[in-house]
Structures are given as structure tokens and as C-alpha cells.
XYZ file of C-alpha atoms in Angstrom:
339
model
C 144.427 146.479 72.446
C 141.848 144.567 74.992
C 143.383 141.576 77.210
C 143.128 138.635 76.706
C 141.583 138.326 80.218
C 139.111 140.525 79.456
C 138.589 138.537 75.768
C 137.315 135.367 78.576
C 135.375 137.628 80.302
C 133.374 138.833 77.400
C 132.891 135.259 76.113
C 131.568 134.129 79.067
C 128.663 136.763 78.908
C 127.615 136.538 75.653
C 127.613 132.941 76.342
C 125.989 133.286 79.001
C 123.121 135.375 77.150
C 123.185 133.216 74.143
C 122.061 130.331 77.332
C 119.401 132.332 79.015
C 118.030 133.587 74.784
C 117.834 129.836 74.085
C 116.056 129.145 77.777
C 113.298 132.309 77.127
C 112.285 130.639 73.896
C 112.335 127.255 75.040
C 109.718 128.409 77.467
C 107.869 130.101 76.240
C 107.239 127.525 73.364
C 106.382 125.370 76.149
C 104.140 127.882 76.972
C 102.754 127.859 73.795
C 102.244 124.639 73.965
C 100.526 124.795 76.652
C 98.024 126.903 75.900
C 97.250 125.060 72.583
C 96.690 121.905 74.314
C 94.684 124.003 77.262
C 92.296 125.334 74.258
C 91.676 122.040 72.602
C 90.752 120.005 75.994
C 88.220 122.582 76.488
C 84.962 121.520 74.633
C 82.768 124.294 73.199
C 78.936 123.558 72.532
C 76.609 126.423 71.293
C 73.356 125.994 73.162
C 70.672 127.612 70.879
C 66.979 128.025 72.403
C 64.036 129.369 71.011
C 62.473 131.358 72.916
C 62.884 131.225 77.745
C 60.041 130.409 79.371
C 60.144 127.229 82.619
C 60.036 123.863 80.409
C 62.860 124.908 77.911
C 64.740 126.454 80.667
C 64.561 123.059 82.632
C 65.788 121.259 79.514
C 68.956 123.651 79.262
C 69.483 123.188 83.309
C 69.385 119.119 82.760
C 71.849 119.055 80.306
C 74.488 121.993 81.618
C 74.152 119.517 84.927
C 74.811 115.730 82.821
C 77.272 117.345 81.532
C 78.976 118.378 84.901
C 78.076 115.314 86.570
C 80.308 113.769 83.212
C 83.286 116.212 84.560
C 82.176 118.660 81.961
C 82.617 121.920 84.259
C 82.220 125.429 82.346
C 85.191 127.809 83.265
C 87.275 124.812 83.621
C 87.141 122.552 80.688
C 84.171 123.740 78.801
C 82.658 126.946 77.249
C 79.199 127.405 76.728
C 77.138 129.407 73.922
C 73.855 130.258 75.174
C 71.693 132.232 72.467
C 67.797 132.950 72.829
C 65.542 133.646 69.717
C 63.124 134.961 71.617
C 60.070 133.155 68.687
C 61.746 134.699 66.074
C 62.597 131.582 63.531
C 64.506 133.775 61.449
C 67.135 134.653 64.905
C 67.199 130.868 65.288
C 69.436 130.935 61.537
C 71.312 133.063 62.430
C 72.320 131.902 65.743
C 73.491 128.265 63.931
C 75.128 130.104 61.878
C 77.537 131.507 63.719
C 77.993 128.868 66.252
C 78.883 127.087 62.739
C 81.255 129.995 61.991
C 83.140 129.306 65.831
C 83.508 126.192 64.811
C 81.691 124.533 68.065
C 82.504 121.315 68.926
C 78.923 120.427 69.503
C 75.338 122.133 68.692
C 72.510 121.683 70.860
C 69.159 123.295 69.843
C 66.468 123.128 71.883
C 62.970 123.668 69.985
C 62.487 122.426 66.868
C 62.907 125.327 65.283
C 66.143 125.781 66.656
C 67.401 122.194 66.000
C 65.897 123.201 62.006
C 68.135 125.563 61.260
C 71.177 123.550 62.927
C 70.544 120.675 60.558
C 70.119 122.918 58.240
C 73.390 125.290 58.474
C 75.895 121.856 58.970
C 76.340 118.611 58.284
C 79.282 118.346 59.741
C 79.053 119.602 63.604
C 77.212 116.867 65.315
C 73.530 118.660 66.488
C 71.491 116.903 69.715
C 68.118 118.238 69.618
C 66.048 118.265 72.734
C 61.578 119.353 73.428
C 61.172 118.520 69.766
C 58.172 116.095 69.252
C 58.552 114.278 66.102
C 62.391 114.979 64.675
C 60.898 113.142 61.712
C 58.362 114.993 60.779
C 60.091 117.978 61.262
C 62.477 116.645 58.598
C 66.051 116.179 60.818
C 66.309 112.725 60.419
C 64.731 109.287 58.551
C 65.205 107.042 61.299
C 65.343 107.930 64.916
C 66.783 104.805 65.878
C 69.947 104.369 63.294
C 70.091 108.854 62.407
C 72.036 109.108 58.976
C 72.801 112.206 59.822
C 75.207 114.459 62.267
C 71.365 114.620 64.177
C 70.079 112.706 67.232
C 68.615 113.605 70.183
C 65.170 113.125 72.940
C 61.663 113.683 71.709
C 58.968 115.212 73.791
C 56.162 113.558 72.412
C 53.440 114.120 74.599
C 50.947 111.018 75.288
C 48.350 112.775 74.006
C 45.581 110.182 74.687
C 46.729 109.449 77.689
C 45.585 113.282 78.162
C 42.616 113.083 76.810
C 41.435 110.477 78.742
C 42.304 112.739 82.173
C 40.543 115.161 80.971
C 37.227 113.323 80.611
C 37.970 111.218 83.850
C 37.792 114.793 85.906
C 34.954 116.106 83.633
C 32.826 112.619 82.731
C 30.232 114.850 80.252
C 32.932 116.456 78.504
C 31.392 116.283 74.866
C 33.704 119.383 73.153
C 37.890 119.712 73.888
C 39.470 122.421 73.290
C 42.863 122.620 71.551
C 44.592 126.261 71.715
C 47.856 126.124 68.781
C 50.103 128.038 67.271
C 49.868 127.181 63.639
C 53.544 127.900 62.286
C 54.633 124.592 64.577
C 54.997 121.448 63.091
C 54.457 119.814 66.530
C 51.744 121.444 67.292
C 49.824 121.078 64.288
C 50.806 116.917 64.789
C 49.463 116.898 68.172
C 46.117 118.596 67.094
C 46.494 115.276 64.283
C 46.860 112.659 67.392
C 44.472 113.749 69.618
C 41.734 113.649 66.540
C 42.323 110.364 66.197
C 41.908 109.516 69.546
C 38.498 111.704 70.673
C 37.520 108.625 66.867
C 37.531 106.222 69.870
C 36.254 108.682 73.184
C 32.897 109.897 72.039
C 34.617 113.566 72.138
C 35.284 116.119 69.405
C 38.674 118.260 68.698
C 37.572 121.851 68.492
C 40.655 123.541 67.250
C 41.284 126.902 68.817
C 44.550 127.788 65.930
C 46.546 131.172 66.646
C 49.730 132.184 65.292
C 50.998 134.667 67.397
C 50.516 136.361 71.228
C 47.843 138.984 70.231
C 45.421 136.600 69.078
C 44.904 134.348 72.026
C 42.536 136.423 73.494
C 40.273 136.564 70.855
C 40.131 132.993 69.472
C 39.933 131.719 73.595
C 37.040 134.098 73.372
C 34.946 133.078 71.017
C 35.274 129.594 71.422
C 35.606 129.160 74.979
C 31.895 128.991 76.216
C 31.772 125.618 73.445
C 34.195 123.355 75.418
C 34.170 121.114 77.714
C 37.668 121.878 78.552
C 41.086 122.924 76.976
C 43.990 121.047 76.112
C 46.791 122.274 75.694
C 49.520 120.531 73.940
C 53.382 120.555 73.428
C 54.008 124.454 71.651
C 56.106 127.250 72.951
C 53.484 130.154 71.700
C 50.824 128.373 74.358
C 53.084 128.043 77.404
C 54.927 131.502 76.869
C 51.119 132.638 76.630
C 49.491 130.735 79.887
C 48.956 134.020 82.255
C 46.402 134.811 79.365
C 44.889 131.181 78.475
C 44.943 130.615 82.327
C 42.697 134.152 82.717
C 40.526 133.327 80.326
C 39.800 129.579 81.006
C 39.435 130.671 84.705
C 36.604 133.817 83.950
C 34.773 130.912 82.257
C 35.271 127.867 84.958
C 36.899 126.103 82.092
C 39.489 123.340 83.252
C 43.047 123.145 81.350
C 44.818 119.739 81.015
C 48.312 120.581 79.722
C 51.310 118.470 78.913
C 53.558 119.589 81.851
C 54.364 120.466 84.910
C 55.685 124.402 83.976
C 51.778 124.849 82.658
C 50.212 123.085 86.163
C 52.360 126.050 88.035
C 50.718 128.610 85.995
C 46.866 127.992 86.398
C 46.739 124.635 83.896
C 44.582 122.065 86.634
C 46.311 119.119 85.664
C 48.234 116.867 83.509
C 50.256 113.875 82.739
C 53.070 115.431 82.153
C 56.879 115.257 80.990
C 59.883 115.833 83.235
C 62.150 118.906 80.997
C 64.725 118.637 83.311
C 65.030 114.580 82.719
C 65.024 115.445 79.104
C 67.721 117.315 78.988
C 69.776 115.256 81.383
C 68.868 112.688 78.947
C 70.542 114.841 75.994
C 73.777 115.439 78.043
C 74.264 112.035 78.913
C 74.516 111.715 75.035
C 76.851 114.651 74.507
C 79.131 113.038 76.631
C 79.522 110.314 74.205
C 79.817 112.070 71.495
C 81.947 113.931 72.804
C 84.071 110.443 73.604
C 83.344 109.495 70.130
C 80.658 107.585 70.147
C 78.854 108.114 66.613
C 75.326 109.999 65.881
C 74.289 106.662 63.640
C 74.804 104.962 67.434
C 72.622 106.883 69.371
C 68.973 106.487 68.409
C 66.649 109.216 69.162
C 65.038 108.977 72.849
C 61.857 110.130 74.364
C 60.904 109.959 78.511
C 58.600 106.607 79.078
C 57.808 107.600 82.399
C 55.152 110.206 83.039
C 53.470 111.753 86.319
C 50.636 113.222 87.363
C 50.678 116.890 88.583
C 46.807 117.855 90.098
C 47.143 122.245 91.106
C 44.764 121.634 94.115
C 44.558 125.535 94.185
C 42.779 126.047 90.766
C 41.077 122.492 91.691
C 39.213 124.414 94.156
C 38.353 127.841 91.539
C 36.660 125.658 89.744
C 34.703 123.477 92.426
C 35.611 120.089 91.021
C 36.204 116.896 93.327
C 39.681 114.617 91.984
C 38.565 111.093 92.348
C 40.457 109.788 95.102
C 42.946 107.372 93.156
C 44.053 109.689 90.835
C 44.760 112.386 94.258
C 47.257 109.416 96.000
C 49.429 108.838 93.227
C 49.804 112.994 91.765
C 52.255 115.460 92.350
C 49.577 118.289 93.875
C 51.217 122.017 93.172
C 49.353 125.406 94.996
C 48.712 128.675 92.997
C 50.054 129.998 90.341
C 53.636 131.370 89.339
């Protein structure tokens, strides 16, 4: 028979065990709750980039820096998933669909192809684009001032007429201007059309040099390089990725290149009235912050950079034997060599 004293001790032990069990369950529940809260507080953003090259890389860096400046920092409350399609348009669709299945809070699409794939993959997740020349032309939206769906962003439409005027100022005897571009990029065709229209008022002729892949650059350029006075390079991902080939052929034939951004100038082009892709991406990042804080897409119009800067490669000018007008040099950002 168990004594009363032993029963009392057993009762106390059971009570203590029950108390400890309750405490353990309570702390476990709190821990689980805190884990869920942390998960909810962490923003997941998928970044789809068609290809790696300096302009698009700069846009991505500007986007991430803008988020950080506004309190969204990777490793704390931000999880970035950065995917590159390596120029494969079909892969941009796979990337976008994966982002949708993973239920990202927001998708950043860098390039038209990436943006089109994201747009076609979701109507619910907010999609921001950058480095897209004309989002209406690309079918991403109908009204850039008041986007009607889940897509908005920043345009990198270059001032084509301004670039042609720059080229004609440096090469005053210009009659024929060559434009090499990827026929698969809608943005590129748009810029060619703008150039043709602008050329009508400048007494110059546009010589098209269409390509579809890297292997076509050398034969296409060599076939027409001797018939042009300078070469204009539009904002085109395939063109940007093949700058070494383009600049080598142009320099061998003493033909100057007018580009659209600083990376092109650093890689062998002569000059441009360029956009700063870092600033473009930064502007897109500020849009992302607005969306993450609850602002509707329809209240965030498509934006673009108003200002350009004149960039000149001094070494290329010297190699070509070109005299840059003094008034240009005074306002230009001067770079040397090639990266």
C-alpha cells in the first residue's frame, strides 16, 4: 500500500511534469508563430534577365540598391532569386513560370523578352520591367500613363534623333548611316523605324544591317561597312553582347560608332548621348518599394529618364583621327580604352 506522503509527492511530480509540458508546448507555439511572421515579413522577388551584359547588369544593381536604401535588404527582409536566360527567349518563359509557381511577391523583368514572358505567365503577381524600349509596342500594356493590368516599369527608349545628330556633327559629310540590329527584337525594329523617320529631316540614308545571331555579325558588317559614314548601334541586347566583333570591324575600316550607353563606349564605340542604366534600374527599384507598400499598379505610370549625358571615348577618337568639336568636349564625360 502506498502511503499518503508518497501519493502527495507523486501528485506534485505529475503536476510539475504537466506544467513543464504546457510551458514547452507554449514556447513551441510561440516559436512557430514567430517563424511564420518572419516568413511573412520577408519579401521574395524574382529577377529575370535575358542576358548578362554591362547595361542590364547596371540596371539590376540600381534596382537592388534602391530597395536597400528603402529598407529592403537581402539576408534580412528580402530574398532575391536572380535568373539569367543567356539570350534564350524560351528560357525566359520557364523562369517566369517558376517565379509564379513559387508565389514571388514581385517579379522584375530586365529586357522586353523577359517582360513579355512574365506578363504572359501571371496576371496576379506585380511585374516591373526595365530596359524595355516601348512597352505598348511590346504588348505589355495599353496605357503607359495608367497601366490597366499588373505590369509597369521603366523604358530605355533612346533619343534616336539625338544620336544621329551627334554622329552627323562629328562626321559632317555623312550621307549613309548603318544600323546593325537583331530582327528578333521588337525594340530594335522600332528604333530602326524611328531612325528612318528622323533621317528624312537630316538628308541622310539609313542602311539596315539585320542579323539574327552572333555568327551573322561579321559577314553582315563586312558586306556593308565600306558603304557607310558611321555606324549607329540601337539599344539591342544581341548587339551589346557582340561589341568586341562590331568595334573590331569598325576600327579596321576607320568607321566611327555612335552607341546609346556608356558600356558601348567603353567597349569601342566613339560617342553617345547616353542613358544611365544604373539610374534607370534605381528608378524601377523605387517603384517596387511603392508596390510592396501597397500602391496599385494603375497609379504607377511607366517612366523613363529625361536626362542624357554625352560620353566620348578619347582613345577611339584618336585612333580614328577624329577631331571632336571643343564645345562637345567641354560637356562630355571622357573615357579611355576598352573593357
